[in-house]
CSV table of C-alpha atoms and ligand atoms in Angstrom, one decimal:
chain,number,residue,atom,x,y,z
A,1,ALA,CA,-20.6,-22.0,-21.0
A,2,VAL,CA,-19.2,-18.1,-21.6
A,3,LYS,CA,-15.6,-18.0,-20.5
A,4,SER,CA,-14.5,-15.1,-18.0
A,5,ARG,CA,-12.3,-12.5,-18.5
A,6,VAL,CA,-9.7,-11.7,-15.7
A,7,THR,CA,-8.0,-8.1,-14.6
A,8,VAL,CA,-5.7,-7.9,-12.7
A,9,VAL,CA,-6.0,-3.9,-10.4
A,10,GLY,CA,-1.9,-3.4,-9.3
A,11,SER,CA,1.8,-4.2,-10.2
A,12,GLY,CA,3.4,-3.8,-7.3
A,13,ASN,CA,5.5,-6.6,-6.0
A,14,TRP,CA,2.2,-9.2,-5.4
A,15,GLY,CA,0.5,-7.7,-7.9
A,16,SER,CA,2.6,-9.1,-10.2
A,17,VAL,CA,3.6,-12.8,-8.8
A,18,ALA,CA,-0.6,-12.4,-8.3
A,19,SER,CA,-0.9,-12.0,-12.4
A,20,LYS,CA,1.7,-14.7,-13.2
A,21,LEU,CA,0.1,-17.4,-11.4
A,22,ILE,CA,-3.1,-16.4,-12.5
A,23,ALA,CA,-2.0,-16.1,-16.1
A,24,SER,CA,-0.5,-19.6,-15.6
A,25,ASN,CA,-3.6,-21.2,-14.6
A,26,THR,CA,-5.9,-19.1,-17.4
A,27,LEU,CA,-3.9,-20.7,-20.1
A,28,ASN,CA,-4.7,-24.3,-18.8
A,29,LEU,CA,-8.2,-23.7,-17.7
A,30,HIS,CA,-11.2,-24.0,-20.4
A,31,SER,CA,-13.7,-21.0,-18.2
A,32,PHE,CA,-11.3,-18.6,-18.7
A,33,HIS,CA,-9.9,-16.0,-21.5
A,34,ASP,CA,-6.7,-16.8,-22.0
A,35,GLU,CA,-5.6,-13.0,-21.5
A,36,VAL,CA,-5.0,-11.5,-18.2
A,37,ARG,CA,-5.1,-7.7,-17.9
A,38,MET,CA,-3.0,-5.9,-15.4
A,39,TRP,CA,-3.2,-2.1,-14.9
A,40,VAL,CA,-0.3,-0.4,-14.0
A,41,PHE,CA,-0.1,3.0,-12.6
A,42,GLU,CA,1.9,4.2,-15.0
A,43,GLU,CA,5.4,5.4,-14.5
A,44,ILE,CA,8.8,6.6,-16.7
A,45,LEU,CA,12.1,4.9,-15.2
A,46,PRO,CA,15.4,6.2,-15.5
A,47,THR,CA,15.7,5.0,-18.6
A,48,GLY,CA,13.2,7.0,-20.7
A,49,GLU,CA,10.8,4.6,-21.0
A,50,LYS,CA,7.1,3.9,-19.7
A,51,LEU,CA,6.8,1.0,-17.2
A,52,SER,CA,3.7,-0.5,-19.1
A,53,GLU,CA,5.6,-0.4,-22.3
A,54,ILE,CA,8.9,-1.9,-20.9
A,55,ILE,CA,6.7,-5.0,-19.1
A,56,ASN,CA,4.7,-5.7,-22.3
A,57,ARG,CA,8.1,-5.1,-24.3
A,58,THR,CA,9.8,-8.2,-22.2
A,59,ASN,CA,7.4,-9.8,-19.9
A,60,GLU,CA,8.6,-8.4,-17.3
A,61,ASN,CA,8.2,-6.2,-14.5
A,62,VAL,CA,11.5,-5.5,-14.5
A,63,LYS,CA,11.2,-2.4,-11.5
A,64,TYR,CA,8.9,-4.7,-9.0
A,65,LEU,CA,9.2,-7.5,-9.7
A,66,PRO,CA,12.6,-8.1,-11.6
A,67,GLY,CA,14.4,-11.6,-13.2
A,68,ILE,CA,10.4,-12.8,-13.5
A,69,LYS,CA,8.9,-13.5,-16.4
A,70,LEU,CA,5.1,-13.0,-16.0
A,71,GLY,CA,3.8,-15.0,-19.1
A,72,LYS,CA,3.1,-14.1,-22.5
A,73,ASN,CA,-1.2,-13.6,-21.6
A,74,VAL,CA,-0.1,-10.6,-19.6
A,75,VAL,CA,-1.1,-7.8,-21.2
A,76,ALA,CA,-0.3,-4.4,-19.1
A,77,ASP,CA,-2.6,-1.4,-19.3
A,78,PRO,CA,-1.7,2.2,-18.0
A,79,ASP,CA,-5.2,2.8,-18.5
A,80,LEU,CA,-7.8,2.0,-15.6
A,81,GLU,CA,-11.0,2.0,-16.7
A,82,ASN,CA,-10.0,0.5,-20.1
A,83,ALA,CA,-8.2,-2.6,-17.8
A,84,VAL,CA,-11.6,-3.1,-15.9
A,85,ARG,CA,-14.3,-2.4,-18.4
A,86,ASP,CA,-14.3,-5.9,-19.7
A,87,ALA,CA,-14.0,-8.3,-16.4
A,88,ASN,CA,-16.3,-10.3,-14.8
A,89,MET,CA,-13.2,-11.5,-11.9
A,90,LEU,CA,-11.7,-8.3,-11.0
A,91,VAL,CA,-8.6,-9.1,-8.7
A,92,PHE,CA,-7.3,-6.2,-6.1
A,93,VAL,CA,-4.3,-5.8,-5.1
A,94,THR,CA,-2.6,-2.4,-4.7
A,95,PRO,CA,-1.6,-0.8,-1.5
A,96,HIS,CA,-4.7,-0.3,0.5
A,97,GLN,CA,-4.1,3.5,0.8
A,98,PHE,CA,-4.5,3.5,-3.4
A,99,MET,CA,-8.3,2.0,-3.3
A,100,GLU,CA,-10.4,4.3,-1.9
A,101,GLY,CA,-9.0,6.4,-5.2
A,102,ILE,CA,-9.1,3.9,-7.5
A,103,CYS,CA,-13.0,2.5,-6.1
A,104,LYS,CA,-14.1,6.4,-7.1
A,105,ARG,CA,-12.3,6.1,-10.5
A,106,ILE,CA,-14.1,3.0,-11.7
A,107,VAL,CA,-17.5,3.3,-9.7
A,108,GLY,CA,-20.5,2.7,-12.8
A,109,LYS,CA,-17.3,1.4,-14.8
A,110,ILE,CA,-17.3,-2.3,-14.7
A,111,ARG,CA,-19.7,-5.1,-15.6
A,112,ASN,CA,-22.5,-5.8,-13.7
A,113,ASP,CA,-22.1,-9.1,-13.7
A,114,ALA,CA,-18.1,-8.3,-12.0
A,115,GLU,CA,-16.8,-10.1,-8.9
A,116,ALA,CA,-13.9,-9.0,-6.9
A,117,ILE,CA,-11.3,-10.6,-5.0
A,118,SER,CA,-9.5,-8.2,-2.8
A,119,LEU,CA,-5.5,-10.0,-2.0
A,120,ILE,CA,-4.8,-5.7,-0.1
A,121,LYS,CA,-3.5,-6.2,3.2
A,122,GLY,CA,-5.0,-2.9,5.1
A,123,MET,CA,-8.1,-1.1,6.5
A,124,GLU,CA,-9.6,2.7,5.9
A,125,VAL,CA,-10.8,4.6,9.5
A,126,LYS,CA,-14.1,6.2,8.5
A,127,LYS,CA,-16.3,8.6,10.7
A,128,GLU,CA,-18.2,5.7,11.4
A,129,GLY,CA,-15.7,3.7,12.6
A,130,PRO,CA,-13.2,1.1,10.6
A,131,CYS,CA,-13.8,-0.1,7.0
A,132,MET,CA,-12.0,-3.2,5.4
A,133,ILE,CA,-11.1,-3.1,1.7
A,134,SER,CA,-13.1,-5.3,1.0
A,135,SER,CA,-15.8,-4.0,2.3
A,136,LEU,CA,-14.8,-0.6,0.6
A,137,ILE,CA,-14.7,-2.5,-2.4
A,138,SER,CA,-18.4,-3.6,-2.6
A,139,ASP,CA,-19.9,-0.5,-1.1
A,140,GLN,CA,-18.4,1.7,-3.5
A,141,LEU,CA,-19.0,-0.6,-6.4
A,142,GLY,CA,-22.0,-2.7,-5.3
A,143,ILE,CA,-20.1,-6.2,-6.2
A,144,ASN,CA,-19.4,-9.1,-3.7
A,145,CYS,CA,-16.0,-9.0,-2.9
A,146,CYS,CA,-13.8,-12.6,-1.8
A,147,VAL,CA,-10.2,-11.6,-0.1
A,148,LEU,CA,-7.2,-13.9,-0.3
A,149,MET,CA,-4.4,-13.6,2.1
A,150,GLY,CA,-1.8,-16.0,3.7
A,151,ALA,CA,2.0,-17.0,4.2
A,152,ASN,CA,2.7,-15.5,0.8
A,153,ILE,CA,6.2,-13.5,0.4
A,154,ALA,CA,6.0,-12.6,-3.4
A,155,ASN,CA,9.7,-13.1,-4.1
A,156,GLU,CA,9.4,-16.3,-2.8
A,157,ILE,CA,6.4,-17.3,-5.1
A,158,ALA,CA,7.8,-16.2,-8.3
A,159,VAL,CA,10.3,-19.0,-8.1
A,160,GLU,CA,8.2,-21.4,-7.8
A,161,LYS,CA,8.6,-22.6,-3.9
A,162,PHE,CA,5.9,-24.0,-2.2
A,163,SER,CA,3.4,-21.6,0.2
A,164,GLU,CA,-0.5,-21.9,1.1
A,165,ALA,CA,-2.7,-19.2,1.1
A,166,THR,CA,-6.5,-19.1,2.2
A,167,VAL,CA,-9.7,-17.5,0.6
A,168,GLY,CA,-12.3,-16.1,2.7
A,169,TYR,CA,-15.7,-16.2,1.6
A,170,ARG,CA,-19.6,-14.7,2.7
A,171,LYS,CA,-22.2,-16.8,1.0
A,172,ASN,CA,-21.4,-17.9,-2.4
A,173,LYS,CA,-18.9,-20.9,-1.6
A,174,GLU,CA,-19.2,-21.9,-5.5
A,175,MET,CA,-17.9,-18.4,-6.2
A,176,ALA,CA,-14.9,-18.8,-3.6
A,177,ASP,CA,-14.1,-22.3,-5.7
A,178,LYS,CA,-13.5,-20.1,-8.5
A,179,TRP,CA,-11.0,-18.0,-6.7
A,180,VAL,CA,-9.3,-20.9,-5.9
A,181,GLN,CA,-9.7,-22.5,-9.2
A,182,LEU,CA,-8.0,-19.4,-10.7
A,183,PHE,CA,-5.3,-19.2,-8.3
A,184,ASN,CA,-4.2,-22.8,-7.4
A,185,THR,CA,-1.4,-24.6,-8.8
A,186,SER,CA,1.2,-27.2,-7.7
A,187,TYR,CA,3.1,-24.6,-5.9
A,188,PHE,CA,0.3,-22.5,-4.8
A,189,MET,CA,-2.1,-24.1,-2.4
A,190,VAL,CA,-5.6,-23.1,-1.8
A,191,SER,CA,-8.4,-23.1,0.8
A,192,ALA,CA,-11.3,-21.4,1.1
A,193,VAL,CA,-12.9,-20.6,4.6
A,194,GLN,CA,-16.7,-19.0,5.2
A,195,ASP,CA,-14.8,-15.6,7.3
A,196,VAL,CA,-14.1,-12.8,5.0
A,197,GLU,CA,-13.7,-10.8,8.1
A,198,GLY,CA,-11.5,-13.2,10.2
A,199,VAL,CA,-9.2,-14.0,6.8
A,200,GLU,CA,-9.0,-10.1,6.0
A,201,LEU,CA,-8.0,-9.2,9.8
A,202,CYS,CA,-5.5,-11.6,9.9
A,203,GLY,CA,-3.8,-10.4,6.7
A,204,THR,CA,-3.8,-6.5,8.0
A,205,LEU,CA,-3.4,-7.1,11.4
A,206,LYS,CA,-0.3,-8.8,11.4
A,207,ASN,CA,1.2,-6.2,9.5
A,208,VAL,CA,1.7,-4.3,12.9
A,209,VAL,CA,3.1,-6.7,15.1
A,210,ALA,CA,6.1,-7.3,11.9
A,211,ILE,CA,7.1,-3.9,13.0
A,212,ALA,CA,7.1,-5.1,16.6
A,213,ALA,CA,9.1,-8.0,15.7
A,214,GLY,CA,11.3,-6.1,14.2
A,215,PHE,CA,11.8,-3.5,16.5
A,216,VAL,CA,13.0,-6.7,18.5
A,217,ASP,CA,15.4,-7.6,16.2
A,218,GLY,CA,17.2,-4.0,15.2
A,219,LEU,CA,17.1,-3.8,19.2
A,220,ASP,CA,18.7,-7.2,18.7
A,221,MET,CA,16.6,-9.2,21.6
A,222,GLY,CA,17.2,-12.6,20.3
A,223,ASN,CA,14.6,-15.8,19.1
A,224,ASN,CA,12.5,-15.7,22.8
A,225,THR,CA,11.5,-12.1,23.0
A,226,LYS,CA,10.7,-12.1,19.2
A,227,ALA,CA,8.3,-15.4,20.1
A,228,ALA,CA,6.9,-13.6,22.9
A,229,ILE,CA,6.5,-10.9,20.8
A,230,MET,CA,4.3,-12.8,17.8
A,231,ARG,CA,2.6,-14.7,20.7
A,232,ILE,CA,1.2,-11.5,22.6
A,233,GLY,CA,0.8,-10.1,19.1
A,234,LEU,CA,-1.6,-13.0,17.8
A,235,ARG,CA,-3.4,-13.1,20.8
A,236,GLU,CA,-4.3,-9.1,20.2
A,237,MET,CA,-4.8,-9.9,16.7
A,238,LYS,CA,-7.3,-12.5,18.2
A,239,ALA,CA,-9.0,-10.8,20.2
A,240,PHE,CA,-9.5,-6.8,18.1
A,241,SER,CA,-11.2,-9.5,15.3
A,242,LYS,CA,-13.3,-10.9,17.9
A,243,LEU,CA,-14.8,-7.4,19.2
A,244,LEU,CA,-14.8,-6.3,15.8
A,245,PHE,CA,-16.8,-8.7,14.3
A,246,PRO,CA,-18.0,-11.5,16.6
A,247,SER,CA,-18.7,-13.9,13.7
A,248,VAL,CA,-15.3,-14.8,12.9
A,249,LYS,CA,-13.7,-18.0,13.4
A,250,ASP,CA,-11.1,-19.6,15.8
A,251,THR,CA,-10.3,-22.1,13.7
A,252,THR,CA,-9.3,-19.1,11.1
A,253,PHE,CA,-6.3,-18.2,12.7
A,254,PHE,CA,-4.8,-21.4,12.1
A,255,GLU,CA,-5.2,-21.4,8.3
A,256,SER,CA,-2.6,-20.0,6.1
A,257,CYS,CA,-3.6,-16.3,6.3
A,258,GLY,CA,-3.1,-16.6,10.4
A,259,VAL,CA,-0.3,-18.0,12.1
A,260,ALA,CA,1.6,-19.1,9.3
A,261,ASP,CA,1.7,-15.7,8.0
A,262,LEU,CA,2.4,-13.8,10.9
A,263,ILE,CA,5.3,-16.3,11.2
A,264,THR,CA,6.3,-15.1,7.9
A,265,THR,CA,6.0,-11.9,7.7
A,266,CYS,CA,7.9,-11.8,11.3
A,267,LEU,CA,11.0,-13.2,9.8
A,268,GLY,CA,11.3,-12.0,6.0
A,269,GLY,CA,8.7,-9.0,5.3
A,270,ARG,CA,9.4,-5.8,4.5
A,271,ASN,CA,7.6,-4.6,7.4
A,272,ARG,CA,9.7,-6.2,9.6
A,273,LYS,CA,12.9,-5.3,7.8
A,274,CYS,CA,12.2,-1.3,7.8
A,275,ALA,CA,11.3,-1.6,11.5
A,276,GLU,CA,14.2,-3.0,12.4
A,277,ALA,CA,16.2,-0.5,10.8
A,278,PHE,CA,14.4,2.2,12.3
A,279,ALA,CA,15.0,0.5,15.9
A,280,ARG,CA,19.2,0.6,14.6
A,281,ASN,CA,19.0,4.2,14.3
A,282,GLY,CA,17.1,5.2,17.4
A,283,GLY,CA,14.0,5.7,15.6
A,284,LYS,CA,16.1,8.7,14.4
A,285,ARG,CA,15.1,8.4,11.2
A,286,SER,CA,11.7,8.1,9.6
A,287,PHE,CA,9.5,5.7,8.2
A,288,ASP,CA,8.8,7.6,5.0
A,289,GLU,CA,13.0,7.8,5.1
A,290,LEU,CA,13.9,4.4,5.3
A,291,GLU,CA,10.5,3.5,2.9
A,292,ALA,CA,12.0,5.2,0.1
A,293,GLU,CA,15.3,3.9,0.7
A,294,MET,CA,15.3,0.5,1.3
A,295,LEU,CA,12.0,-0.6,-1.0
A,296,GLN,CA,12.6,1.3,-3.8
A,297,GLY,CA,8.9,2.2,-4.7
A,298,GLN,CA,7.4,-0.5,-3.2
A,299,LYS,CA,5.0,0.6,0.3
A,300,LEU,CA,4.9,-0.7,3.8
A,301,GLN,CA,1.5,-1.2,4.9
A,302,GLY,CA,2.2,-1.7,8.9
A,303,VAL,CA,3.1,2.2,9.9
A,304,SER,CA,-0.2,3.2,8.6
A,305,THR,CA,-2.3,0.5,9.3
A,306,ALA,CA,-1.0,1.6,13.3
A,307,LYS,CA,-2.2,4.4,12.3
A,308,GLU,CA,-5.7,3.5,12.1
A,309,LEU,CA,-5.8,0.9,14.3
A,310,TYR,CA,-4.9,3.6,17.2
A,311,GLU,CA,-7.7,5.7,16.0
A,312,VAL,CA,-10.3,2.5,16.3
A,313,LEU,CA,-8.8,1.7,19.6
A,314,SER,CA,-8.7,4.9,21.2
A,315,HIS,CA,-12.0,5.7,19.2
A,316,GLN,CA,-13.5,2.5,21.1
A,317,GLY,CA,-11.4,3.0,24.7
A,318,TRP,CA,-9.8,0.0,24.0
A,319,LEU,CA,-6.3,1.1,24.0
A,320,GLU,CA,-5.3,-0.6,27.4
A,321,ARG,CA,-6.7,-4.0,26.2
A,322,PHE,CA,-4.2,-3.6,23.2
A,323,PRO,CA,-0.5,-2.4,24.4
A,324,LEU,CA,1.5,-4.3,21.5
A,325,PHE,CA,-0.9,-2.5,19.3
A,326,SER,CA,-0.7,0.9,20.8
A,327,THR,CA,2.6,1.1,21.4
A,328,VAL,CA,3.5,-0.1,17.9
A,329,HIS,CA,2.0,3.2,16.7
A,330,LYS,CA,3.6,5.5,19.3
A,331,ILE,CA,7.0,4.1,18.9
A,332,CYS,CA,6.2,4.8,14.9
A,333,ILE,CA,5.7,8.2,15.3
A,334,GLY,CA,8.4,8.4,18.2
A,335,HIS,CA,6.6,9.1,21.1
A,336,LEU,CA,8.2,6.3,22.6
A,337,PRO,CA,11.6,4.7,22.3
A,338,PRO,CA,11.8,1.5,20.1
A,339,ALA,CA,12.3,-0.3,23.9
A,340,ALA,CA,9.3,0.5,24.6
A,341,ILE,CA,8.3,-2.8,22.7
A,342,VAL,CA,9.1,-5.1,25.6
A,343,GLU,CA,8.7,-2.7,28.0
A,344,TYR,CA,4.9,-1.6,27.9
A,345,THR,CA,3.5,-5.4,25.9
A,346,LYS,CA,5.0,-7.5,28.4
A,347,PRO,CA,2.2,-9.1,30.4
B,401,NAD,P1,4.3,-3.2,-3.9
B,401,NAD,O1,4.5,-2.1,-2.7
B,401,NAD,O2,5.3,-3.7,-4.3
B,401,NAD,O3,4.4,-1.6,-4.7
B,401,NAD,C1,3.8,-0.4,-4.5
B,401,NAD,C2,2.9,-0.2,-5.6
B,401,NAD,O4,1.8,0.5,-5.2
B,401,NAD,C3,3.5,-0.2,-7.2
B,401,NAD,O5,2.8,-1.1,-8.3
B,401,NAD,C4,3.2,1.4,-7.4
B,401,NAD,O6,2.4,1.7,-8.7
B,401,NAD,C5,1.7,1.6,-6.9
B,401,NAD,N1,1.6,3.1,-7.2
B,401,NAD,C6,2.6,3.6,-6.0
B,401,NAD,N2,1.9,5.1,-6.4
B,401,NAD,C7,0.3,5.1,-6.2
B,401,NAD,C8,-0.8,5.6,-6.8
B,401,NAD,N3,-0.8,7.0,-6.2
B,401,NAD,N4,-2.1,5.1,-7.0
B,401,NAD,C9,-1.9,4.0,-7.4
B,401,NAD,N5,-0.6,2.9,-7.0
B,401,NAD,C10,0.3,3.4,-6.7
B,401,NAD,O7,2.5,-3.4,-3.9
B,401,NAD,P2,2.5,-4.9,-3.6
B,401,NAD,O8,3.7,-6.0,-2.8
B,401,NAD,O9,2.0,-6.0,-4.6
B,401,NAD,O10,1.4,-4.8,-2.5
B,401,NAD,C11,0.0,-5.1,-2.7
B,401,NAD,C12,-0.7,-5.6,-1.4
B,401,NAD,O11,-0.2,-6.5,-1.6
B,401,NAD,C13,-0.4,-4.7,-0.1
B,401,NAD,O12,-2.4,-4.4,0.7
B,401,NAD,C14,0.7,-5.8,0.8
B,401,NAD,O13,0.2,-5.7,2.2
B,401,NAD,C15,0.1,-7.3,0.3
B,401,NAD,N6,0.6,-8.2,0.0
B,401,NAD,C16,2.2,-7.8,-0.4
B,401,NAD,C17,3.1,-9.1,-0.3
B,401,NAD,C18,4.8,-9.0,-0.9
B,401,NAD,O14,5.1,-10.4,-1.0
B,401,NAD,N7,5.0,-8.3,-1.5
B,401,NAD,C19,2.5,-10.8,-0.1
B,401,NAD,C20,1.1,-10.3,0.5
B,401,NAD,C21,0.3,-9.6,0.2
B,402,13P,P1,5.4,-7.7,4.2
B,402,13P,O1,4.6,-6.2,3.6
B,402,13P,O2,5.9,-6.7,5.7
B,402,13P,O3,6.4,-8.1,3.2
B,402,13P,O4,4.6,-8.4,4.3
B,402,13P,C1,4.3,-9.9,2.8
B,402,13P,C2,3.2,-10.4,3.1
B,402,13P,O5,2.0,-10.0,3.6
B,402,13P,C3,3.6,-11.8,3.1
B,402,13P,O6,2.3,-12.9,3.1
């Protein structure tokens, strides 16, 4: 049989860990070529060296995942077109705001039998309405796109601590099983559900709840308040997902992509961390500033997702049905103080 070739588009914190996971499997599974190509958005580090060259020399992404060997079969490639050309399995894992541009650059330049999976938590809002990133990929590139989401703080998986993840697929169970095979390891347990929208919306919306949880932390309101915010957030996640896609299944919220990802992100994620700092500063320092200072090049998804969500809610006339989602956005842009997260969200 012909072996599959995998390319990972993205090499940030999670992109690098995803490459490491995949590379450990392609070495052992006969149905895949050993080499995993990883597209690197090129940058020059303070030492004057190119990031892609350091990755290939040291086998480490010294900027986004320092101290972790990726596996010798990971090859960093700064040339996007070249990186995707030969692959029939494309793994997309960049911050969501860059995906539209990336799709434009590779349309017509990929194999016509290519299959995709998105690990990206976010959405785009178009004139026609919201567009999930997996739909953007499949519409623009004309290929199928599954998703993989879960309680997956990258730095913990990098040191091989146990976690679970959920693959969401539309119709093709065989392809979903192939993605599970590519990602599953003894410390990364993946299962598949037939609910691509539900899985992707869970991963996307929980980042907004994580911002709310961070505000609660920054205001020193304690665990009970944070749990209340998480509960209300989960309820809004479920209600919004079902309004948008009536096919979304209740059971999806009990998979790793649902309640488990919500919990880990509200306890230990980057969105939570920056939102805590935002509230501690009384909203006087912007998220852009805090992101640049605290995350060293890594990107937040929750602040832009809150804005995108707000556009959808106001366009649909749903603002009042989603007080937590809309209040997070108003706090992020300085129209309400951080303390409004409890005042305006309380049932
Ligand atoms: P990151 O935030 O660590 O890094 C940012 C990346 O964006 C870097 O690779 C950088 O080179 C790249 N970049 C900067 N400017 C760019 C541009 N103009 N065009 C293209 N790329 C550019 O990235 P990440 O953590 O791998 O996040 C990717 C996705 O994975 C996000 O949607 C995130 O929500 C999701 N995710 C992250 C984690 C995690 O723990 N880090 C876990 C699960 C899911
Ligand atoms: P943050 O981007 O908030 O760190 O969340 C990471 C994540 O998605 C964990 O599953």
